[in-house]
XYZ file of C-alpha atoms in Angstrom:
768
model
C 22.134 56.859 -1.449
C 18.283 54.417 -2.404
C 20.262 54.048 -5.243
C 22.809 52.058 -2.946
C 20.977 50.886 -0.255
C 18.446 48.661 -2.752
C 21.795 46.893 -4.519
C 23.547 46.159 -1.729
C 19.920 44.300 -0.673
C 20.448 42.279 -3.671
C 23.255 41.380 -3.394
C 23.416 39.968 0.120
C 19.894 38.600 -1.141
C 22.286 36.645 -3.980
C 24.650 35.096 -1.348
C 22.000 34.035 1.125
C 20.039 31.880 -1.989
C 23.265 30.821 -3.465
C 24.267 29.638 0.453
C 21.183 27.803 0.705
C 20.889 26.391 -2.783
C 24.013 24.255 -1.677
C 23.786 23.289 1.845
C 20.403 22.598 1.852
C 17.486 20.299 0.462
C 15.643 23.915 -1.117
C 13.065 22.310 -3.462
C 10.827 20.011 -2.496
C 8.690 17.943 -4.702
C 6.898 15.992 -1.768
C 2.902 16.709 -2.741
C 2.572 17.018 1.918
C 4.965 19.907 1.117
C 1.651 21.345 0.317
C -0.980 20.422 2.137
C -2.440 22.547 5.357
C -1.618 20.358 9.089
C -4.404 18.511 9.226
C -7.027 19.145 12.124
C -8.828 15.059 12.306
C -8.852 13.490 15.195
C -5.734 11.855 16.338
C -6.387 8.239 16.090
C -7.239 9.116 11.621
C -4.226 11.175 11.702
C -1.935 8.463 13.232
C -3.626 5.751 10.553
C -2.626 8.522 7.232
C 1.056 8.872 8.598
C 1.702 5.176 9.143
C 0.366 4.660 5.835
C 2.648 7.199 4.140
C 5.574 6.092 5.786
C 4.839 2.923 4.678
C 4.799 4.212 1.201
C 7.185 6.987 0.840
C 9.638 4.426 1.998
C 8.735 1.186 0.323
C 8.946 0.360 -3.328
C 8.184 -2.230 -5.012
C 9.045 -4.177 -8.496
C 7.807 -7.397 -10.075
C 10.329 -8.841 -13.522
C 7.415 -10.517 -15.650
C 7.968 -12.965 -18.111
C 6.067 -16.224 -19.581
C 9.633 -18.562 -18.847
C 9.582 -18.643 -15.493
C 13.114 -19.443 -15.211
C 13.907 -15.868 -16.857
C 12.082 -13.908 -14.252
C 13.603 -15.965 -11.295
C 16.862 -14.769 -12.585
C 16.320 -11.524 -13.593
C 14.332 -11.060 -10.540
C 17.289 -11.863 -8.410
C 19.977 -10.200 -10.280
C 18.194 -6.839 -10.134
C 17.952 -7.393 -5.760
C 21.855 -7.811 -6.682
C 21.793 -4.403 -8.166
C 19.507 -2.851 -5.484
C 22.226 -4.106 -2.735
C 25.116 -2.808 -4.035
C 23.851 0.824 -5.073
C 23.293 1.568 -1.532
C 20.260 3.291 -1.612
C 18.505 0.565 0.086
C 18.230 -0.496 4.081
C 16.301 -3.817 3.281
C 16.217 -5.501 -0.468
C 13.148 -8.258 0.549
C 14.117 -10.853 -3.234
C 13.912 -13.900 -1.315
C 12.684 -15.488 1.393
C 14.778 -18.096 3.528
C 13.188 -18.645 6.692
C 14.798 -20.248 10.386
C 12.898 -23.443 9.941
C 13.471 -24.027 13.539
C 12.604 -20.111 14.747
C 9.570 -20.348 12.567
C 8.261 -23.582 14.221
C 9.082 -21.575 17.930
C 6.475 -19.704 17.038
C 4.038 -21.154 15.445
C 3.796 -23.845 18.605
C 3.375 -20.637 20.584
C 1.069 -19.432 18.709
C -1.309 -21.438 16.577
C -3.837 -21.479 19.507
C -4.606 -18.310 19.392
C -4.360 -18.319 15.432
C -6.998 -21.286 15.311
C -9.409 -20.400 12.273
C -13.300 -19.410 12.848
C -14.913 -22.675 11.489
C -11.502 -24.936 13.361
C -12.736 -23.624 16.727
C -16.577 -24.281 15.772
C -15.326 -27.356 14.899
C -13.561 -28.397 17.979
C -15.814 -26.254 20.783
C -19.181 -28.172 19.255
C -18.043 -31.519 18.105
C -14.746 -32.330 18.802
C -15.114 -36.129 17.834
C -15.824 -34.661 14.084
C -12.241 -32.680 14.660
C -10.190 -34.972 16.007
C -11.071 -37.497 13.452
C -10.055 -34.943 10.441
C -6.984 -34.352 12.499
C -5.990 -38.266 12.388
C -6.900 -38.544 8.433
C -4.515 -35.645 7.552
C -2.296 -37.341 10.801
C -1.685 -40.706 7.884
C -2.125 -38.732 4.700
C 1.606 -38.758 3.607
C 0.470 -36.398 0.917
C -1.218 -33.763 3.243
C 1.264 -30.658 4.874
C 1.872 -29.418 8.127
C 4.812 -26.643 9.393
C 5.023 -29.093 12.170
C 5.957 -33.109 12.945
C 2.643 -34.860 15.011
C 4.721 -35.168 18.195
C 4.855 -31.644 17.792
C 1.843 -30.745 17.705
C -0.392 -33.497 18.527
C -3.848 -31.512 18.283
C -3.256 -30.108 14.908
C -3.128 -26.371 15.629
C 0.040 -26.006 13.285
C -1.410 -26.942 10.322
C -3.187 -23.296 9.782
C -0.545 -21.108 11.354
C 0.238 -20.741 7.056
C -2.891 -19.806 6.315
C -2.689 -16.665 8.534
C 0.646 -15.679 7.494
C -0.192 -13.361 4.196
C -3.544 -12.978 3.687
C -3.152 -12.092 -0.260
C -3.094 -15.713 -1.603
C -2.938 -14.245 -4.474
C 1.488 -14.405 -3.776
C 3.298 -17.769 -3.979
C 6.433 -18.418 -2.329
C 8.993 -20.947 -4.379
C 10.903 -23.849 -2.198
C 13.308 -23.886 -4.168
C 15.120 -20.653 -4.860
C 12.796 -18.537 -1.732
C 11.152 -16.361 -3.799
C 7.646 -14.450 -3.527
C 5.645 -15.027 -7.204
C 2.239 -15.530 -8.666
C 0.804 -15.909 -12.149
C -1.234 -14.073 -14.634
C -1.849 -14.627 -18.063
C 0.444 -17.397 -19.058
C 3.115 -15.020 -17.261
C 5.856 -15.511 -14.403
C 5.847 -12.478 -12.023
C 8.837 -12.035 -9.404
C 8.241 -9.696 -6.796
C 10.990 -7.753 -4.838
C 10.355 -5.191 -1.386
C 12.811 -3.085 -0.829
C 13.002 0.025 1.324
C 14.572 3.500 1.573
C 17.081 3.971 4.192
C 16.429 7.140 5.784
C 13.625 9.330 5.097
C 15.053 11.299 2.239
C 14.494 10.845 -1.027
C 17.598 9.968 -3.136
C 15.868 11.440 -6.346
C 18.762 11.568 -8.348
C 20.297 8.048 -7.792
C 16.968 6.833 -8.033
C 16.628 7.863 -11.649
C 19.158 6.179 -12.522
C 19.033 3.176 -10.427
C 16.316 2.491 -12.758
C 18.142 3.083 -15.335
C 20.062 0.718 -15.150
C 17.075 -2.089 -13.930
C 15.722 -0.751 -17.219
C 17.972 -1.532 -19.307
C 19.576 -5.140 -17.724
C 15.242 -5.970 -17.359
C 15.022 -5.105 -21.784
C 19.017 -7.217 -22.088
C 16.733 -10.742 -20.238
C 13.721 -9.466 -22.531
C 11.434 -9.003 -18.927
C 9.127 -6.698 -17.653
C 9.134 -4.810 -15.181
C 6.124 -3.646 -13.469
C 7.663 -0.811 -10.324
C 5.573 1.554 -7.869
C 5.914 3.826 -4.537
C 5.892 7.640 -3.515
C 9.275 8.013 -3.703
C 9.626 6.599 -7.689
C 6.140 8.995 -8.085
C 8.000 12.106 -6.208
C 11.424 11.486 -7.993
C 9.502 11.543 -11.382
C 7.658 14.824 -10.446
C 10.641 16.617 -9.483
C 12.541 15.720 -13.466
C 9.117 16.962 -14.675
C 8.560 19.475 -12.336
C 12.199 20.977 -13.229
C 12.417 20.022 -16.975
C 9.122 22.053 -16.569
C 10.402 24.409 -15.179
C 13.203 25.152 -17.469
C 11.505 25.209 -20.545
C 8.227 27.659 -19.978
C 11.071 29.542 -17.823
C 13.164 29.562 -21.180
C 10.501 29.860 -23.904
C 8.659 32.578 -21.890
C 12.144 34.948 -21.839
C 12.446 34.563 -25.704
C 9.223 35.360 -26.378
C 9.070 38.290 -24.008
C 12.807 39.394 -24.992
C 11.625 39.004 -28.705
C 9.068 41.049 -28.195
C 10.959 43.697 -26.741
C 12.718 43.185 -28.804
C 10.561 44.131 -32.193
C 8.995 46.502 -30.310
C 11.392 48.964 -28.895
C 14.381 48.015 -31.486
C 17.001 48.399 -29.345
C 19.901 46.219 -27.478
C 19.487 47.953 -24.535
C 15.753 47.242 -23.525
C 17.726 44.417 -22.637
C 18.149 45.722 -19.006
C 14.413 45.861 -18.550
C 14.566 42.245 -17.880
C 16.686 43.765 -15.135
C 13.849 43.869 -12.306
C 12.451 41.142 -13.348
C 15.847 38.780 -12.415
C 15.787 41.207 -9.754
C 12.252 40.205 -8.836
C 12.821 36.777 -9.264
C 15.365 36.570 -6.835
C 13.955 38.661 -3.792
C 11.000 36.334 -4.174
C 12.730 33.429 -4.257
C 15.785 34.529 -0.947
C 11.493 35.366 0.879
C 10.438 31.976 0.001
C 13.655 29.969 1.769
C 13.963 32.544 4.373
C 10.267 32.578 5.947
C 9.534 28.483 4.762
C 13.673 26.717 4.888
C 12.568 25.212 0.770
C 10.150 26.270 -1.690
C 8.576 23.974 -3.325
C 8.663 23.173 -7.020
C 4.879 23.435 -8.196
C 5.300 27.078 -6.177
C 8.498 27.630 -8.761
C 7.306 26.443 -12.181
C 4.226 29.247 -11.200
C 6.805 31.966 -9.816
C 7.957 31.370 -13.488
C 5.617 32.528 -14.946
C 5.930 36.380 -12.833
C 8.649 36.846 -15.599
C 5.842 38.842 -18.439
C 4.580 40.256 -14.736
C 7.102 41.469 -13.257
C 8.068 43.761 -16.417
C 4.506 45.172 -16.360
C 6.517 48.194 -14.021
C 9.484 49.409 -16.787
C 7.445 48.468 -19.825
C 4.656 51.003 -18.252
C 7.843 53.049 -18.011
C 9.676 52.888 -21.244
C 6.584 52.509 -23.667
C 5.386 55.994 -24.150
C 9.081 56.754 -25.510
C 7.913 55.742 -29.128
C 5.295 58.155 -28.931
C 6.651 61.162 -28.418
C 9.600 62.726 -26.546
C 11.287 61.339 -23.492
C 13.296 61.335 -21.127
C 14.342 58.568 -18.500
C 14.324 60.464 -14.817
C 11.923 62.588 -15.383
C 9.458 59.652 -17.100
C 9.998 57.639 -13.514
C 8.996 60.885 -11.452
C 5.220 60.838 -13.255
C 4.734 57.153 -13.214
C 6.495 56.528 -9.841
C 2.882 57.344 -7.937
C 1.209 55.046 -10.134
C 3.395 52.675 -9.380
C 2.916 53.601 -6.265
C -0.673 53.158 -5.413
C -1.146 49.417 -8.212
C 1.846 48.495 -6.165
C 0.534 48.526 -2.562
C -2.893 47.241 -3.789
C -1.280 43.960 -5.618
C 1.099 43.467 -2.253
C -2.381 43.713 -0.068
C -4.275 41.619 -2.154
C -1.520 38.341 -2.015
C -0.776 39.776 1.418
C -4.501 38.254 2.415
C -3.472 35.056 1.171
C -0.511 34.923 3.826
C -3.798 33.703 6.303
C -5.180 30.910 3.922
C -4.681 27.288 6.004
C -3.084 26.424 2.416
C 1.215 25.897 2.484
C 0.833 26.395 -1.179
C -0.938 29.484 -1.529
C 1.129 31.028 1.703
C 4.120 30.189 -0.363
C 3.503 31.620 -3.412
C 2.039 35.088 -1.430
C 5.251 35.149 -0.243
C 6.905 34.119 -3.382
C 4.641 36.534 -5.525
C 4.533 39.722 -2.721
C 8.535 39.784 -2.708
C 8.862 39.208 -5.992
C 6.951 42.335 -7.089
C 8.776 43.830 -4.415
C 12.113 43.401 -5.652
C 11.229 44.322 -10.063
C 9.900 47.360 -8.318
C 12.659 48.078 -6.145
C 15.080 47.490 -9.871
C 12.711 50.144 -12.385
C 13.255 52.807 -9.975
C 16.737 52.651 -8.725
C 18.169 50.539 -11.526
C 16.376 51.698 -14.918
C 16.515 55.490 -14.741
C 20.035 55.580 -14.927
C 21.356 53.336 -17.724
C 18.271 54.247 -19.808
C 19.451 57.623 -19.350
C 20.912 58.905 -22.616
C 18.028 56.957 -24.312
C 16.273 57.643 -28.084
C 13.714 55.636 -28.934
C 13.706 55.048 -32.658
C 10.199 55.080 -34.525
C 8.620 51.648 -34.149
C 5.382 50.123 -35.912
C 4.180 49.063 -32.646
C 3.184 52.662 -32.475
C 0.890 52.193 -35.471
C -0.370 49.316 -34.760
C -1.076 50.469 -31.110
C -2.838 53.831 -32.232
C -5.221 51.983 -34.687
C -6.335 49.775 -32.363
C -7.320 52.783 -30.095
C -9.094 53.666 -32.995
C -11.370 50.542 -33.417
C -11.653 50.436 -28.894
C -12.291 54.047 -28.640
C -15.190 54.165 -31.820
C -18.334 53.640 -30.859
C -20.767 50.955 -32.487
C -23.968 52.056 -33.958
C -27.212 51.523 -31.396
C -28.413 48.881 -33.372
C -25.686 46.758 -32.820
C -24.146 48.301 -29.255
C -27.757 46.973 -27.594
C -27.691 43.616 -28.840
C -24.095 43.278 -28.996
C -24.503 44.143 -25.058
C -27.831 41.728 -24.372
C -25.830 38.825 -26.018
C -22.552 39.093 -23.921
C -25.049 39.646 -20.758
C -27.233 35.914 -21.490
C -23.327 34.644 -22.725
C -21.872 35.810 -18.554
C -24.989 34.327 -16.988
C -25.184 31.015 -18.714
C -21.422 31.100 -17.866
C -21.428 31.972 -14.621
C -24.744 29.298 -14.465
C -22.566 26.304 -15.653
C -19.661 27.050 -14.113
C -18.139 24.077 -12.100
C -16.604 25.017 -8.423
C -14.428 22.002 -7.998
C -11.579 20.463 -6.305
C -9.426 17.182 -7.412
C -6.031 16.676 -5.634
C -5.205 14.104 -8.506
C -4.926 17.662 -10.472
C -1.959 18.828 -8.257
C 0.355 16.440 -9.511
C 1.394 15.807 -13.260
C 0.772 11.443 -12.284
C 2.905 9.833 -15.529
C 0.721 7.547 -17.684
C 3.318 4.746 -17.480
C 3.799 4.534 -13.416
C 0.581 5.499 -13.097
C -0.730 2.048 -15.237
C 2.401 0.297 -13.497
C 0.984 0.430 -9.815
C -2.708 -0.159 -10.984
C -1.068 -3.935 -12.058
C 0.498 -4.236 -9.198
C -2.535 -3.926 -7.478
C -3.821 -5.938 -9.401
C -1.865 -9.047 -9.328
C -1.882 -8.142 -5.487
C -5.355 -8.179 -4.720
C -4.134 -4.677 -3.036
C -6.521 -1.949 -3.529
C -4.925 1.445 -3.616
C -8.512 4.116 -3.645
C -7.123 5.062 -0.046
C -10.137 4.981 1.159
C -10.418 2.503 4.783
C -11.317 2.443 7.645
C -10.231 2.583 11.379
C -11.394 0.933 14.769
C -10.031 2.295 17.607
C -11.148 0.927 21.899
C -9.449 1.223 24.969
C -7.727 -2.007 24.529
C -6.499 -4.558 22.429
C -8.934 -7.001 23.466
C -11.521 -4.699 22.889
C -9.409 -3.251 19.524
C -10.466 -7.043 18.193
C -13.399 -6.893 19.521
C -14.199 -4.337 17.516
C -12.240 -5.146 14.373
C -14.936 -8.741 14.871
C -18.089 -6.405 15.385
C -17.564 -4.244 12.378
C -16.789 -7.859 10.035
C -20.234 -8.881 10.883
C -21.748 -5.473 9.864
C -20.133 -5.739 6.845
C -21.060 -9.212 5.964
C -24.382 -8.423 4.281
C -22.303 -6.059 1.550
C -20.270 -8.468 0.562
C -22.984 -11.246 0.205
C -24.552 -8.372 -2.155
C -21.296 -7.804 -3.602
C -21.143 -3.878 -2.637
C -17.412 -5.022 -1.255
C -15.394 -8.128 -2.649
C -13.438 -7.904 0.822
C -11.723 -7.192 4.345
C -8.420 -7.705 6.097
C -8.754 -6.656 9.989
C -6.405 -7.781 12.883
C -9.289 -10.280 14.456
C -9.488 -12.407 11.490
C -5.015 -13.162 12.162
C -5.466 -13.641 16.080
C -7.683 -14.150 19.278
C -8.989 -11.719 21.391
C -7.180 -12.864 25.067
C -10.810 -13.730 26.135
C -11.821 -15.063 23.008
C -8.192 -17.384 23.838
C -8.856 -18.394 27.435
C -12.469 -19.015 26.764
C -11.416 -21.666 24.079
C -8.743 -22.717 26.544
C -11.681 -24.215 28.975
C -13.007 -25.670 26.349
C -9.881 -27.347 26.088
C -9.552 -28.759 29.579
C -13.119 -29.882 29.287
C -11.924 -32.164 26.533
C -9.155 -33.140 27.774
C -11.114 -35.222 30.918
C -13.665 -37.203 27.572
C -11.214 -39.690 25.953
C -14.087 -40.238 23.929
C -14.182 -37.024 22.015
C -10.051 -37.768 20.613
C -10.708 -41.673 20.697
C -9.853 -41.548 16.764
C -6.011 -40.099 17.199
C -5.905 -43.032 20.612
C -7.088 -45.453 17.770
C -3.793 -44.401 15.561
C -1.158 -45.870 18.446
C -1.254 -42.935 20.288
C -1.321 -43.107 24.090
C -4.389 -41.175 25.533
C -2.084 -39.525 28.326
C 0.089 -38.047 26.259
C -3.411 -36.740 24.512
C -4.773 -35.518 27.953
C -1.081 -33.578 28.475
C -0.975 -31.996 24.994
C -4.731 -30.820 25.346
C -3.507 -29.203 29.034
C -0.511 -28.120 28.456
C -2.205 -25.768 25.824
C -4.897 -24.914 28.435
C -2.422 -23.601 30.281
C -0.133 -22.017 27.986
C -0.812 -17.666 28.374
C -2.700 -16.019 26.422
C -0.418 -13.852 23.731
C -1.042 -10.397 23.347
C -1.787 -8.693 20.108
C 1.287 -6.978 20.196
C 3.024 -9.608 20.717
C 1.523 -11.768 18.340
C 2.117 -8.390 15.901
C 5.612 -8.948 17.255
C 6.773 -11.799 15.493
C 8.337 -12.445 11.892
C 5.223 -14.575 10.311
C 2.987 -11.654 11.453
C 4.999 -9.142 9.210
C 1.956 -9.027 7.017
C -0.519 -7.832 9.543
C 1.761 -4.860 11.121
C 0.389 -2.351 8.909
C -2.684 -2.688 10.705
C -2.549 -1.908 13.663
C -1.583 1.361 14.602
C -0.493 0.943 18.405
C -1.538 3.137 21.496
C -1.942 6.201 20.155
C -2.496 7.835 23.231
C -3.977 6.500 26.330
C -5.703 3.961 26.669
C -6.902 4.640 22.537
C -5.365 1.572 20.741
C -6.123 1.860 16.954
C -6.014 -0.149 13.916
C -6.983 -0.137 9.990
C -9.025 -2.606 8.954
C -8.715 -2.293 4.110
C -11.793 -2.598 2.171
C -11.446 -4.136 -1.849
C -13.430 -3.789 -4.450
C -15.859 -1.636 -3.279
C -18.462 -0.543 -6.061
C -21.210 1.137 -3.198
C -17.921 3.399 -1.422
C -21.292 5.961 0.621
C -23.042 2.921 1.612
C -20.083 1.471 3.402
C -18.911 4.238 4.859
C -22.740 4.528 6.114
C -22.542 0.731 7.621
C -19.881 0.965 9.202
C -19.956 4.124 10.863
C -23.328 2.368 12.766
C -20.550 0.529 14.735
C -19.490 3.177 16.620
C -16.019 3.042 17.629
C -15.395 3.195 13.836
C -13.827 5.936 11.664
C -14.355 6.392 7.683
C -10.839 7.127 5.967
C -10.990 9.110 2.774
C -7.542 10.873 2.327
C -8.573 12.210 -0.477
C -12.239 13.343 0.240
C -11.093 14.770 2.782
C -8.308 17.137 0.951
C -10.432 17.683 -1.945
C -13.217 19.502 0.905
C -9.939 20.700 2.930
C -9.399 22.588 -0.502
C -12.714 23.511 -0.984
C -13.208 25.018 2.115
C -9.220 26.603 1.609
C -10.900 28.555 -1.877
C -14.189 29.708 -0.497
C -12.090 31.464 2.424
C -9.422 33.051 -0.227
C -12.401 34.045 -2.403
C -14.213 35.673 1.070
C -10.373 36.613 2.124
C -10.569 38.787 -2.405
C -13.477 39.948 -0.995
C -11.935 41.511 1.514
C -9.094 43.192 -0.206
C -11.538 44.358 -3.546
C -13.394 46.475 -0.241
C -9.775 47.962 1.597
C -8.510 48.513 -2.024
C -11.845 50.813 -2.526
C -10.928 52.385 0.435
C -7.322 53.692 -0.845
C -8.473 54.292 -3.879
C -11.574 56.053 -2.151
C -8.499 57.727 -0.615
C -6.398 58.562 -3.535
C -8.956 59.517 -6.186
C -11.917 59.898 -5.035
C -15.083 57.604 -5.222
C -17.245 57.908 -8.061
C -12.956 57.159 -10.376
C -11.828 54.821 -7.546
C -15.073 52.879 -7.694
C -13.948 52.670 -11.515
C -10.888 51.607 -11.397
C -12.461 49.019 -9.174
C -15.557 48.190 -11.726
C -12.389 47.305 -14.100
C -10.487 43.773 -12.063
C -14.159 42.656 -10.543
C -16.180 42.633 -13.713
C -13.057 40.694 -15.392
C -13.336 38.515 -13.162
C -16.436 37.623 -13.937
C -15.951 37.204 -17.097
C -13.653 34.740 -16.699
C -15.684 32.422 -14.175
C -18.409 33.170 -17.136
C -15.692 31.160 -20.174
C -14.512 28.739 -17.877
C -17.780 27.955 -17.581
C -18.157 27.545 -21.173
C -14.835 26.364 -21.415
C -15.396 23.256 -19.150
C -12.538 23.956 -16.861
C -13.649 23.408 -13.387
C -13.130 26.516 -10.769
C -10.398 25.138 -8.301
C -8.101 26.620 -5.380
C -5.362 26.874 -8.297
C -7.801 29.291 -11.162
C -9.804 30.685 -8.210
C -5.139 32.308 -7.259
C -5.498 32.688 -10.974
C -8.574 35.126 -9.923
C -6.816 36.879 -7.376
C -4.314 37.774 -9.631
C -6.385 39.138 -12.536
C -7.477 41.265 -10.131
C -4.141 42.770 -9.817
C -3.541 42.897 -13.056
C -6.757 44.552 -13.565
C -5.682 46.771 -11.154
C -2.984 47.688 -11.857
C -3.811 48.646 -15.302
C -7.125 50.647 -14.435
C -4.758 52.916 -12.308
C -2.534 53.183 -15.381
C -5.241 53.909 -17.461
C -6.495 56.391 -15.579
C -4.066 57.837 -14.091
C -1.047 58.251 -15.845
C 0.043 61.608 -17.645
C 0.470 60.331 -21.078
C -1.322 60.354 -24.026
C -4.133 58.514 -24.442
C -2.129 55.866 -27.230
C 0.804 56.154 -25.482
C -1.094 54.440 -22.177
C -2.528 52.197 -24.454
C 0.529 51.126 -25.545
C 1.789 50.482 -22.409
C -1.506 48.395 -21.436
C -1.052 46.415 -24.887
C 2.809 45.673 -24.482
C 2.286 44.340 -20.636
C -0.832 41.943 -21.065
C 1.350 40.708 -24.580
C 4.432 39.714 -22.078
C 1.921 38.440 -19.500
C 0.630 36.718 -21.898
C 3.324 34.839 -23.279
C 3.638 34.162 -19.290
C 0.755 32.667 -18.683
C -0.069 30.896 -21.826
C 3.398 28.980 -21.650
C 1.761 27.281 -18.639
C -1.844 26.535 -20.152
C 0.541 23.826 -21.640
C 1.602 22.279 -18.340
C 1.442 18.444 -17.900
C -0.355 19.817 -14.759
C -3.648 19.979 -14.090
C -3.813 22.417 -11.559
C -1.033 25.076 -12.678
C -2.552 24.136 -16.678
C -6.155 25.880 -15.844
C -3.898 28.625 -13.388
C -1.991 29.933 -16.821
C -5.551 29.600 -18.777
C -7.446 31.688 -15.920
C -4.822 34.363 -15.797
C -4.240 33.670 -19.749
C -8.236 34.651 -19.877
C -8.420 37.408 -17.294
C -5.286 39.381 -19.228
C -7.029 39.963 -22.642
C -10.621 41.129 -20.930
C -8.499 43.848 -18.349
C -7.002 45.362 -21.448
C -10.654 45.356 -22.622
C -12.291 46.080 -19.467
C -9.236 48.913 -19.109
C -9.185 50.489 -22.872
C -12.720 51.046 -22.724
C -12.521 52.944 -19.096
C -9.888 54.992 -20.110
C -10.993 55.796 -23.328
C -14.571 57.032 -21.974
C -12.392 60.031 -20.054
C -11.714 62.661 -22.479
C -8.239 63.066 -22.681
C -8.209 66.533 -22.144
C -8.251 65.629 -18.564
C -4.679 63.936 -18.993
C -2.055 66.400 -20.421
C 0.341 65.548 -23.407
C 4.406 65.597 -22.839
């Protein structure tokens, strides 16, 4: 009856998984999906979300060639290819300005964006300002967007310098493209925006293959950057890595099992692994609606661990007479204890604030439950008539047992013990408990170098460190930006900061505009101030009227100024009214050589906050890692209470000593290898503890001979070790550290559990 219920349940889970995979995006690759909900200030959250949205929705491409005409032609063809793809809502390769609209906007905003030097000259030495204006008016080479009769005062001359703060980019008047020159090569810029928040990663990958082919045919180099590209590459790498590691793990595990048992029937031993993976995937999809690629990569490593139950059950068959159902009844209590303790340890991880740990805990916990059910319900009938063959593994296990059981002489034992103590102590001292978000993803070196070069060509800093200003009004926000710029000015002179970009560099506050207009009224009453223009033949009444008209123009607010097409480059800096009476903006920092000094100096200005997403995440990971460690210590206490209840305090203490010693030894080895104990390494330690309890309970309480028990642990350790050793070759540093940690822990657990087993007389465990 139980077998039927379990079979129906697994069938339902299979249908659910198939339905989920075909009807929704079940695999996530976005790194932000792994991160907890932010508890930081609302203003900082708004800045972070705005930055992420811009990065994830925008793709930049640069086409470069020593021949400018080739670069422009290739960029134009790529832009046409992108528009035809239907992936992007916008592809900006050319700027075709509406001159009439631009002139209107310039006339409207010119006074509000007047540079500081010109404002000072106008207010302190107005005659000098108008003398310069007169010189420009008669200079045939002077460039001005407005004719003289539309801009008597000359304010429009300076708007162009405010439109694009990235002065490295130039506009080609013939084709309307943006470009810049670097080391004899012309780079043409294309910006594209994805049509929605979903990432068409497969289509994007195919499009960029066509783009690369087109550029190669034109002998043009291209550089690309954008969050969607990294996500597409991460998805492709994760799927490829998961397939390779899963295939390698299954192949090596099957090969090992066939070598040990010499029977095709042992293929059924993989059935619990398949059932476990199905149960884990179904649970993750039911709880979270999706599963992250990183969780799936780690989940494939469970294949070796999920086969532990059937191996512990079947391995004694090569050492003595064996029958399926009685053997299952004999090991079932041991399995139940190991399962309860291990799943309880995973359950505690649910209380960590990190979704990746919650996902992995759900996936792993339900995988173990599924594998346990398949082992108990399905395997006994499948092996009802199984007869073991004489195999070399039995002799190998016996020989290994003799070496482990043999006590070395005191002359060797005491120095060896001292060496182990010193080795462990120094390793623990050398251990580096450190996290870095960059270890969580396999950053393709090609894409990484391209985005760095794009930053260099465009003068953009991608460090992820910036400042956020907040104030009670738009005017107060602009004044706060200006105050910050004054505070950071000494650092720019000292070379600790190359420059900053803030909204006050673009537009004046309404109060400053009004003060400037008052000066214009004063100037209008004194014709000697604008005599230089009058000498060109311009009537004084015309000039006075222009001054008074400018003085009477309503002030341009920050939000109105940012809304103009001319202000496209400044829009990302303005966050708007985040909360009632809380206006916020971003201040970009370029070329920091001493971030800590910049942070301390900036925070002396009230209302300024330092934003460092990577640093914040690393601190969050550190906190989560410590929390996970305390939860694991709590699980040790719960495990000891359970073991004490089942086996007594003395034997329960011995069982628990195995995973604790293995975890300490693993940290020591990581210290010697120079591998940081990151959050994922900590999760590996949690798995090491679960494996240690499983081995120790089996070693002391399974009713088999010591050789049979050692054989069961050895085979389980080999299959588990295979899976996690494969992870050590992952291109993602966090996953590799996880695999190395568990691999080391498995070896230590096997040795410690075997030593514990041989320390108990074999007569306590009746032979079958």
